[in-house]
Short mmCIF file of C-alpha atoms in Angstrom, two decimals:
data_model
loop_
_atom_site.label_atom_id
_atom_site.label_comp_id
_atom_site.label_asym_id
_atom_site.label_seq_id
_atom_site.Cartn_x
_atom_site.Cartn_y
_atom_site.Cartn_z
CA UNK A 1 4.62 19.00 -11.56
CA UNK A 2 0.71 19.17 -12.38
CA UNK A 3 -0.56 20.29 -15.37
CA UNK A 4 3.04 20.58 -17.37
CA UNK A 5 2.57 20.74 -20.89
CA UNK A 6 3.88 16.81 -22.13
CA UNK A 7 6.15 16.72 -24.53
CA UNK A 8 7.20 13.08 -25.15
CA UNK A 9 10.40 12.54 -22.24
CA UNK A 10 11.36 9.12 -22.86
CA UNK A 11 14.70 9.65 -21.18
CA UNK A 12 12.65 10.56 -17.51
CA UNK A 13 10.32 7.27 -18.33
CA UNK A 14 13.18 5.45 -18.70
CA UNK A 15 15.02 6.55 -16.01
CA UNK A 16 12.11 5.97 -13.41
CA UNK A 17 12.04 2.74 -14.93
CA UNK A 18 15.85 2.19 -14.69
CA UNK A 19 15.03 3.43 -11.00
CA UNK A 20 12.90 -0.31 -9.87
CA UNK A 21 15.80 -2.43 -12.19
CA UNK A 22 13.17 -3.06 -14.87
CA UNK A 23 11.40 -5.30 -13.27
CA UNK A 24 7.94 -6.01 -13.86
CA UNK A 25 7.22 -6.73 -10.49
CA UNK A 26 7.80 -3.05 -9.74
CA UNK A 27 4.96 -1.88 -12.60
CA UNK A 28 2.67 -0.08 -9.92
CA UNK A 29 5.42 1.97 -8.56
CA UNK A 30 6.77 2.50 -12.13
CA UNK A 31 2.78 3.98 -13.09
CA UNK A 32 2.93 5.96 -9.47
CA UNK A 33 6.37 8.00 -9.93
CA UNK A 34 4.52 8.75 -13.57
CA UNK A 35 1.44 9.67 -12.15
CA UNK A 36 3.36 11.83 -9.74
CA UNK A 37 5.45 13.70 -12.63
CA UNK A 38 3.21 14.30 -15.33
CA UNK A 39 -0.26 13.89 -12.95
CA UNK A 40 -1.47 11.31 -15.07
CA UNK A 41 -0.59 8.23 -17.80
CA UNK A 42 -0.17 9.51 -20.84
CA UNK A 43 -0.49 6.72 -23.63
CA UNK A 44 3.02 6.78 -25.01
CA UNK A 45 4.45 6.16 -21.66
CA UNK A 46 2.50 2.92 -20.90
CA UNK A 47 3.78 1.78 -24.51
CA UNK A 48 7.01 2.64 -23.59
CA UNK A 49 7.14 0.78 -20.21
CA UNK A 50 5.23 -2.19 -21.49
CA UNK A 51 8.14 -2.44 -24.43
CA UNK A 52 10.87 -2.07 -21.48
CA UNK A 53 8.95 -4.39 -19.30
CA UNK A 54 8.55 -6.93 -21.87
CA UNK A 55 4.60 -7.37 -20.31
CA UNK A 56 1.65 -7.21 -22.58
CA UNK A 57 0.40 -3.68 -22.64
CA UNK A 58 -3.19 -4.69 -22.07
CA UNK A 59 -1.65 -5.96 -18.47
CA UNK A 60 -0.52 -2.59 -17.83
CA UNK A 61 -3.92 -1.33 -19.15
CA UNK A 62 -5.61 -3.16 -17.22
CA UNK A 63 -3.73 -2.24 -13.78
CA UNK A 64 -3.95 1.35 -14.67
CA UNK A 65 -7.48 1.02 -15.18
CA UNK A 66 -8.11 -0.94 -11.54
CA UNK A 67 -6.90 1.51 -8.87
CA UNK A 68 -8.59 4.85 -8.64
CA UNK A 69 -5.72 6.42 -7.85
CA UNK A 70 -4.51 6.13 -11.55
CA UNK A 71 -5.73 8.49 -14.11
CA UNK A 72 -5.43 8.10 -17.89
CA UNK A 73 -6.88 11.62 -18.79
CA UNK A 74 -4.87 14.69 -17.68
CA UNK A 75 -5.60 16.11 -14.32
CA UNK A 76 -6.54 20.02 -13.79
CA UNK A 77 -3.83 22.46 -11.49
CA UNK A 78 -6.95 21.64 -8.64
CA UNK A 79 -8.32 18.34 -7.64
CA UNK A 80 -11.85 19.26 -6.04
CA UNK A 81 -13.23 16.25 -4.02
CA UNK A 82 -16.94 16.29 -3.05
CA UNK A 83 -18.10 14.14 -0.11
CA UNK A 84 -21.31 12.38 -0.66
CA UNK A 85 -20.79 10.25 2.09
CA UNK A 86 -24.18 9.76 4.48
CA UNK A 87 -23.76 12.63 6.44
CA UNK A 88 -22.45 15.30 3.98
CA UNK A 89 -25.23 14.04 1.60
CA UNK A 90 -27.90 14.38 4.21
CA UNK A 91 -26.71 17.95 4.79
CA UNK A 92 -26.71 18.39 1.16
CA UNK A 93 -23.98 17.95 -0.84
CA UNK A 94 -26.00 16.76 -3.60
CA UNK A 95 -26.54 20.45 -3.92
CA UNK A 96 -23.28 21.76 -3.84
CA UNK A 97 -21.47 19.10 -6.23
CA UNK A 98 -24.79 20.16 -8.93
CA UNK A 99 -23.50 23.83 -7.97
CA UNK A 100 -20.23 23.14 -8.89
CA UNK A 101 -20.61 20.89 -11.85
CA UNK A 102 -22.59 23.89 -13.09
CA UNK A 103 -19.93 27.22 -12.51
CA UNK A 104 -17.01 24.87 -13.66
CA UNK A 105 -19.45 22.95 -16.79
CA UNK A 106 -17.99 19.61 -16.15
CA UNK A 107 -19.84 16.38 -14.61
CA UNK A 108 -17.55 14.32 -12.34
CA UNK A 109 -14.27 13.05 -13.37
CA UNK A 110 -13.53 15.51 -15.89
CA UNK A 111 -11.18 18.49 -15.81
CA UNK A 112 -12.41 22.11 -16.93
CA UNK A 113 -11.03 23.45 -20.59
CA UNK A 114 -8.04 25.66 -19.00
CA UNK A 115 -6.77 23.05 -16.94
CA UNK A 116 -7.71 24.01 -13.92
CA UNK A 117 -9.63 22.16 -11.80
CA UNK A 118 -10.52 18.32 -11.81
CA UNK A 119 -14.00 17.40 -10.00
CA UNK A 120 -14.13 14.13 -8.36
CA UNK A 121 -16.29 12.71 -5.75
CA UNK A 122 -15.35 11.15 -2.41
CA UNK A 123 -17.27 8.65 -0.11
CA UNK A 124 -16.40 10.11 2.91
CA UNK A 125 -13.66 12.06 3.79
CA UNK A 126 -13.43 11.24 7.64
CA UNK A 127 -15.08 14.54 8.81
CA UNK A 128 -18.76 13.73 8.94
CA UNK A 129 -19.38 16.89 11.50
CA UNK A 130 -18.48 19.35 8.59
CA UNK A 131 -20.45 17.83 5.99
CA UNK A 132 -20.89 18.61 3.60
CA UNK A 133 -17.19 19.02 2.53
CA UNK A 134 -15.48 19.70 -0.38
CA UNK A 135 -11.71 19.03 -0.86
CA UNK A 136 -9.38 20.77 -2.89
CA UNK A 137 -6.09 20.35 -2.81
CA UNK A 138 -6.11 18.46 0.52
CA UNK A 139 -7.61 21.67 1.87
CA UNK A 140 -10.74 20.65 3.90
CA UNK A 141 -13.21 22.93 3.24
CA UNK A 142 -16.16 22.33 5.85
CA UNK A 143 -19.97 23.62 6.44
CA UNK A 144 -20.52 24.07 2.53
CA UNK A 145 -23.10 25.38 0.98
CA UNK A 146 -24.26 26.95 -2.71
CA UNK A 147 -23.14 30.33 -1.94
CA UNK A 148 -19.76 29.22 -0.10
CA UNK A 149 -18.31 27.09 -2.48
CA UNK A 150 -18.74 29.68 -4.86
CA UNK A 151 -16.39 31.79 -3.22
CA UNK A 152 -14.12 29.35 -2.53
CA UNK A 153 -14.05 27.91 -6.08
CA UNK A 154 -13.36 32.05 -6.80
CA UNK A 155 -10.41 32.00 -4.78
CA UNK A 156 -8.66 28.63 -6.42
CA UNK A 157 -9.16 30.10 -9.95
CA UNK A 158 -7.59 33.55 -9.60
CA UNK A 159 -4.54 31.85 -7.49
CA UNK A 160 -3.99 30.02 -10.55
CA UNK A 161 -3.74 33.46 -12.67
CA UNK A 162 -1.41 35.26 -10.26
CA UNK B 1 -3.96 -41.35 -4.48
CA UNK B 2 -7.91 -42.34 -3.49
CA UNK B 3 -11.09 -39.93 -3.47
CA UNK B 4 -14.74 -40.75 -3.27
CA UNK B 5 -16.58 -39.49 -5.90
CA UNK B 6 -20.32 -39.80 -5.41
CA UNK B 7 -20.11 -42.68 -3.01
CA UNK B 8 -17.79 -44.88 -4.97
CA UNK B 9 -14.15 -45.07 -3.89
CA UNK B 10 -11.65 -44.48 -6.91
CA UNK B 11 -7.83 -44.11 -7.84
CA UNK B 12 -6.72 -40.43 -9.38
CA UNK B 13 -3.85 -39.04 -10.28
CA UNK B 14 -1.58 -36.84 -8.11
CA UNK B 15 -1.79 -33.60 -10.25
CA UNK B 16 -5.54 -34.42 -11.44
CA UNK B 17 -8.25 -31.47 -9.94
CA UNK B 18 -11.57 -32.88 -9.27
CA UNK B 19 -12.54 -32.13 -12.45
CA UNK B 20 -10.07 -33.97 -14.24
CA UNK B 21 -11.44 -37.11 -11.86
CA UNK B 22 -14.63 -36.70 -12.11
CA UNK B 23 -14.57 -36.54 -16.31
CA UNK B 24 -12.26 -39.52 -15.88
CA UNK B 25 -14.77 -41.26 -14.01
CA UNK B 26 -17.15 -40.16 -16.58
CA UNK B 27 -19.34 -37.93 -14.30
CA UNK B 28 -20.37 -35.07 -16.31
CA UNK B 29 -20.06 -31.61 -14.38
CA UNK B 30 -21.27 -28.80 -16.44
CA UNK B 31 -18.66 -26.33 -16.80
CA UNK B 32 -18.62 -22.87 -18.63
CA UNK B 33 -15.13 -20.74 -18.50
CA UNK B 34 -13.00 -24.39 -18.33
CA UNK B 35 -11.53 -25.12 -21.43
CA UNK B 36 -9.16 -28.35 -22.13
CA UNK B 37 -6.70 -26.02 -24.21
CA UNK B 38 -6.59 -23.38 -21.81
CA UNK B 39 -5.81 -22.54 -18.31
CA UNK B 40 -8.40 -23.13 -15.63
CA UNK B 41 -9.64 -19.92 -14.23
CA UNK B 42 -12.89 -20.64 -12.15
CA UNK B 43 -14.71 -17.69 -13.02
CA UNK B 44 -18.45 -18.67 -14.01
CA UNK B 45 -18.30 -20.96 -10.79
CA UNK B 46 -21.02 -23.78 -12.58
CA UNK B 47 -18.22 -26.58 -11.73
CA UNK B 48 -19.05 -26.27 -8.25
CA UNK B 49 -18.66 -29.98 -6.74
CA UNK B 50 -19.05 -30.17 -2.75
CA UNK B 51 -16.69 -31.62 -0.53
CA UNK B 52 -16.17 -33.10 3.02
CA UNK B 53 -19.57 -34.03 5.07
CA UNK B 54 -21.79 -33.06 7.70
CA UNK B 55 -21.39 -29.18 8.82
CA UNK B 56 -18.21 -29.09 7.15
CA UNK B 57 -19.14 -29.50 3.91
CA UNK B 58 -18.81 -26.86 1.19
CA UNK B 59 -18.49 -25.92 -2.26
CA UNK B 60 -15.32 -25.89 -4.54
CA UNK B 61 -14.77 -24.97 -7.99
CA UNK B 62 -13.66 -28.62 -9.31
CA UNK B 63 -11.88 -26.89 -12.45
CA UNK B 64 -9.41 -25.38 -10.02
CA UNK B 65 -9.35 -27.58 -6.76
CA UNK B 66 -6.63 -30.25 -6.74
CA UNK B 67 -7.58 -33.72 -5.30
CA UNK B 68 -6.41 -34.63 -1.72
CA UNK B 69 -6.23 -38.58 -0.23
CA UNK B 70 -9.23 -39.66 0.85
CA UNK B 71 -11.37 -36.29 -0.05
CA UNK B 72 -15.49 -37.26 -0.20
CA UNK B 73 -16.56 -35.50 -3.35
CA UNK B 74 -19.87 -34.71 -4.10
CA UNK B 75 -20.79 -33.47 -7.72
CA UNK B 76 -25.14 -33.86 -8.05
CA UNK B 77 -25.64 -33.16 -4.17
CA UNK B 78 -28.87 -31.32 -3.99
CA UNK B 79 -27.05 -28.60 -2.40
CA UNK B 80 -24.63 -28.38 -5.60
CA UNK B 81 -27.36 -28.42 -7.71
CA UNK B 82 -29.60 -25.92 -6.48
CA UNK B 83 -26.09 -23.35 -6.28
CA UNK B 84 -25.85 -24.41 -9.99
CA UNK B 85 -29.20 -23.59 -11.28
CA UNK B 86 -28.81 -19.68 -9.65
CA UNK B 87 -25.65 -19.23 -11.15
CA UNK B 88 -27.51 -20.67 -14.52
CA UNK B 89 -30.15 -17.92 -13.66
CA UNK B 90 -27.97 -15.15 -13.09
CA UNK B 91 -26.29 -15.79 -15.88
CA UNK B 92 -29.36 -15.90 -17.94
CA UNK B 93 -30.44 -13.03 -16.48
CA UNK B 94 -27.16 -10.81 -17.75
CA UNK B 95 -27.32 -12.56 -21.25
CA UNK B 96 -30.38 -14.11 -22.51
CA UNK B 97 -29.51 -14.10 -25.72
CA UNK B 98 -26.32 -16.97 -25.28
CA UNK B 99 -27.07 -20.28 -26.64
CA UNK B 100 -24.75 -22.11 -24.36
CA UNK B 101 -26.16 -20.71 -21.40
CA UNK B 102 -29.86 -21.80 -22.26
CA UNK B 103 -28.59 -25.01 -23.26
CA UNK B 104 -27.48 -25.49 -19.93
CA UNK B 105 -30.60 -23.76 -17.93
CA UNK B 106 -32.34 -26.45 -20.49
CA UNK B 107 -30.07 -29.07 -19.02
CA UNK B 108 -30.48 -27.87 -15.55
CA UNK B 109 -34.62 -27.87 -16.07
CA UNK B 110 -34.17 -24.46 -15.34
CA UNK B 111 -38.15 -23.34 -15.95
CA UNK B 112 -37.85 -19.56 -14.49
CA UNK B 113 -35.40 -16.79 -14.47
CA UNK B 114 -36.58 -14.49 -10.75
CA UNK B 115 -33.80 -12.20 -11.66
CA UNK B 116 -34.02 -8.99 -14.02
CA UNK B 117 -32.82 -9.53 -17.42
CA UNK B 118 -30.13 -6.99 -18.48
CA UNK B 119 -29.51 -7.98 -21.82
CA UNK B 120 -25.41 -7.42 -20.96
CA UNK B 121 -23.22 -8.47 -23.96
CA UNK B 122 -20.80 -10.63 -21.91
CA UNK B 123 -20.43 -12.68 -18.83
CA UNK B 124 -17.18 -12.22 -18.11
CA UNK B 125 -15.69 -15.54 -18.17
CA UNK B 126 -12.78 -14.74 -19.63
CA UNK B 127 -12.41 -17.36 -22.13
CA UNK B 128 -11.21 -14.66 -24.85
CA UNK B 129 -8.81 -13.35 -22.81
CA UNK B 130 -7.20 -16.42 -22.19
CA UNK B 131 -7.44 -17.79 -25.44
CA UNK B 132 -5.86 -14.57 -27.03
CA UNK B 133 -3.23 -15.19 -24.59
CA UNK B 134 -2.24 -18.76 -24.28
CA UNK B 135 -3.22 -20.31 -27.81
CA UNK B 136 -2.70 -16.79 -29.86
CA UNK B 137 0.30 -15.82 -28.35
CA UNK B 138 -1.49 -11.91 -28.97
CA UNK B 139 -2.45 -10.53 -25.36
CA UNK B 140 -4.00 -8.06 -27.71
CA UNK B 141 -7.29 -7.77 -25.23
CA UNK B 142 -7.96 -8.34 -21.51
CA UNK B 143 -10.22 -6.92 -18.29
CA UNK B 144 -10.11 -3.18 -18.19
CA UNK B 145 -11.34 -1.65 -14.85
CA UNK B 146 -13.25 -3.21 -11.66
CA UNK B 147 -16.84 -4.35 -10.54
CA UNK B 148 -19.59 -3.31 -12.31
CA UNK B 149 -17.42 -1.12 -14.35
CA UNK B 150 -15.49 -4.67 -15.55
CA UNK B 151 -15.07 -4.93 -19.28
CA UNK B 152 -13.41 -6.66 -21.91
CA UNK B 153 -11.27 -4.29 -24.05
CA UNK B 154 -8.35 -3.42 -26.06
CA UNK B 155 -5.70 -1.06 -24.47
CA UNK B 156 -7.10 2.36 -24.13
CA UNK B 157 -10.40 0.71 -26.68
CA UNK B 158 -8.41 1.26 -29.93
CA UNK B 159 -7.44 -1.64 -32.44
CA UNK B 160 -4.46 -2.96 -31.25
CA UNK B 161 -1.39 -3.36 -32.98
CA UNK B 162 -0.98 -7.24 -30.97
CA UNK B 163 -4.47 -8.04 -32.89
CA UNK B 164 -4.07 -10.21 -35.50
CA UNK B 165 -8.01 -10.33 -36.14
CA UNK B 166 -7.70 -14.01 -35.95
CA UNK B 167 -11.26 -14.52 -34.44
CA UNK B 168 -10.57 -16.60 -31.61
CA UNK B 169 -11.85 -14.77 -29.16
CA UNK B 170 -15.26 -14.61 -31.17
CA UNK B 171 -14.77 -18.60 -31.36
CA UNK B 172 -14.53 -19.55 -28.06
CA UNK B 173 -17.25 -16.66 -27.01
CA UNK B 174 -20.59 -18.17 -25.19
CA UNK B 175 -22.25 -15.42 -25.27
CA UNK B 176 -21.43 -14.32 -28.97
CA UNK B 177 -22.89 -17.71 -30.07
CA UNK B 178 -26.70 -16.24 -30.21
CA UNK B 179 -30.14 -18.25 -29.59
CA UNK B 180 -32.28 -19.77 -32.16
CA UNK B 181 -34.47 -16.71 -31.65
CA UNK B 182 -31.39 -14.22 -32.48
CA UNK B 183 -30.50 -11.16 -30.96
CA UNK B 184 -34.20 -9.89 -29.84
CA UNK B 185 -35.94 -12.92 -28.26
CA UNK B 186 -39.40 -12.57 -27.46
CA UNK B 187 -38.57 -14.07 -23.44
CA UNK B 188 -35.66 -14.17 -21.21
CA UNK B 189 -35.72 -18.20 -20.64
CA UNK B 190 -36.05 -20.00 -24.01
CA UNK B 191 -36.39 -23.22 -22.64
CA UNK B 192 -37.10 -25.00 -26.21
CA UNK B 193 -35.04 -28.01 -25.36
CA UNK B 194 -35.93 -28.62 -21.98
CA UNK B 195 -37.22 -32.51 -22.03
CA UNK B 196 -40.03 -33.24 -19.69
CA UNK B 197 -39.95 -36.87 -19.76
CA UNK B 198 -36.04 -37.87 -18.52
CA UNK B 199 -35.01 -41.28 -18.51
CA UNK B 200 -34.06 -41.94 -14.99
CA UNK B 201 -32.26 -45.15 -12.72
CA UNK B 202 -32.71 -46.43 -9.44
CA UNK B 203 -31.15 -44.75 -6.12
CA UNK B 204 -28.81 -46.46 -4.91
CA UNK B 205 -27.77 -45.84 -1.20
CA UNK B 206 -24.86 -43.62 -1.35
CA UNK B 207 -24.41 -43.81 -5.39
CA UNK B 208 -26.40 -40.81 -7.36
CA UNK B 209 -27.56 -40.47 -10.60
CA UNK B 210 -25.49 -38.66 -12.78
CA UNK B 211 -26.90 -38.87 -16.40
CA UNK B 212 -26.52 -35.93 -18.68
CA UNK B 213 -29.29 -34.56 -18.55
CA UNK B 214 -30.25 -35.57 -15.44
CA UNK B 215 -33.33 -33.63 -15.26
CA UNK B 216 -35.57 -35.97 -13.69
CA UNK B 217 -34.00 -35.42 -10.18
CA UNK B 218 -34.04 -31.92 -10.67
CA UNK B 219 -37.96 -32.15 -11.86
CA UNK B 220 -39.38 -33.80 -8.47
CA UNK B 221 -37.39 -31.22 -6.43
CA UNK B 222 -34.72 -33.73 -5.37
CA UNK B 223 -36.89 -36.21 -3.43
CA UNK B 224 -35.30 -39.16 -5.27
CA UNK B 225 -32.28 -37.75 -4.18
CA UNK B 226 -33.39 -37.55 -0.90
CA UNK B 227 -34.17 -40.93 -0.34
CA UNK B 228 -31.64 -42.47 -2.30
CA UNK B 229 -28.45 -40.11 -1.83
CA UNK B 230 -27.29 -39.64 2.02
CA UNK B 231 -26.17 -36.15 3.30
#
């Protein structure tokens, strides 16, 4: 789950490791199904599969570091994705990703202080004729401007509180 | 096994690369990342020899390319040496303040740097990587992220327990070795060394001058070349 407190599960690491027969071949898909429990790398588990692996943990450093689909820094309970792609950017996204680094007072790739949302930014998202759109969740959210995403922003953080 | 290097038909190993022939041979091919101790990793690219003729020509890394039967290898082609000098440039350009690397634009007769200088701390070529890895036995440091973002680092940039602070990778660092100038020079290209007046041989048909440095060729833009070395 996203956003669970970590306390240090060695016996899950080892049993997702156990999972690909400790093989190093099977490293990225050993990082994924950690990424997927905990929603990020923490430190301790990269030293722990590097140990179990028997590979240098600058190797596993290194991969985690490569793909953008990695993270080394806990994620927030939202991941918002702004599209500056040409078209959203011509329509002004520019504006709404400044709007939103400003309500949430992060810059991109960072995650707010309560854990809540994670603000990334996107190339294109495959929808140039709602540019400019911003992503949360996998939620398209089209035709965004200042005053819209404020609402919608609105509406992710009190879902968290309920 | 038999290659032509520059014109001249020789015998070379099975497992040699064209490097390894070519130093046999005694033709000097400037080379930056290649180290005799350590794996060859073609990274810095100034090995670059060309091979085949005509249209089908092209460039190779020599550190890296194996040598084939009857393979026509160029190493001072003008073509080769004009790729070299850019990559010298570029390289300059990132680092200016690397000793090795303006020995070699120096070498090259490099006399102008047309790129940007970024004054970047490292070029990349890996040599402390693989040094800490093959003749430390540490893999304490290694690349951390992708393109312009590409760095050399410990895991997650804290002293590593694998480090035993030996200092090789400071050793075998071109860029860490500085310029006489030292860490602020007063221009990008130091070009202190560069000799003006090269000795220089005859042209032989199909046989080029290799001499180390062999900036006379490179000074009259390759004309000697022309005449002498055939495409």
């Amino acid at each position: 789950m996203q956003g669970e407190t970590i306390s240090r599960d060695f016996p899950a690491i080892d049993a997702i490791i156990k999972k690909y027969g400790e093989r190093k071949e099977f490293l990225i898909c050993i990082l994924q199904d950690i990424q997927a429990r905990y929603g990020y790398l923490p430190r301790e588990d990269l030293e722990r599969v590097a140990e179990k692996l028997g590979i240098p943990l600058i190797q596993i450093y290194s991969v985690a570091t490569f793909f953008k689909a990695f993270s080394l820094r806990p994620k927030g309970g939202h991941t918002i994705q702004v599209c500056l792609g040409t078209a959203c950017h011509v329509r002004g996204a520019e504006r709404v990703l400044s709007k939103i680094k400003r309500d949430l007072d992060i810059d991109v790739d960072e995650t707010t202080k309560d854990m809540n949302f994670t603000l990334k930014t996107v190339n294109c998202l495959g929808a140039c004729a709602l540019g400019p759109i911003v992503e949360i969740d996998g939620k398209y959210h089209g035709n965004m401007n200042t005053t819209k995403v404020e609402s919608v922003l609105k509406k992710y953080s009190t879902k968290m509180k309920e | 096994m038999e290659i032509t290097l520059n014109g001249i038909k020789v015998q070379v190993e099975d497992d040699w690369t064209l490097l390894d022939a070519a130093k046999f041979y005694g033709v000097k091919i400037p080379t930056l990342c290649y180290h005799e101790g350590l794996s060859p990793y073609g990274a810095c690219r100034l090995c670059i020899v060309e091979i085949g003729e005509g249209d089908k020509s092209k460039l190779v890394t020599s550190c890296l390319y194996p040598v084939q039967d009857g393979i026509k290898v160029r190493t001072h082609s003008q073509r080769v040496v004009k790729a070299r000098k850019l990559l010298v440039e570029l390289l300059i350009a990132r680092c200016p303040t690397s000793k090795v690397l303006q020995d070699l634009a120096s070498a090259l007769g490099i006399e102008k740097i047309r790129f940007k200088a970024r004054y970047n701390d490292c070029i990349l070529c890996g040599l402390c990587v693989r040094m800490c890895e093959e003749q430390m036995d540490a893999k304490a440091i290694g690349f951390v992220s992708r393109g312009v973002k590409k760095r050399i680092t410990t895991p997650f940039d804290i002293k590593s327990e694998k480090c035993r602070t030996c200092g090789a990778c400071i050793y075998i660092c071109p860029a860490c070795l500085l310029r006489c100038q030292g860490p602020e020079p007063p221009s990008v290209l130091c070009s202190g060394c560069l000799n003006f007046s090269p000795p220089c041989v005859d042209q032989y048909k199909d046989v080029m001058c290799y001499l180390d440095p062999c900036v006379a060729c490179l000074k009259d833009k390759g004309e000697n070349m022309k005449k002498g070395g055939k495409k």
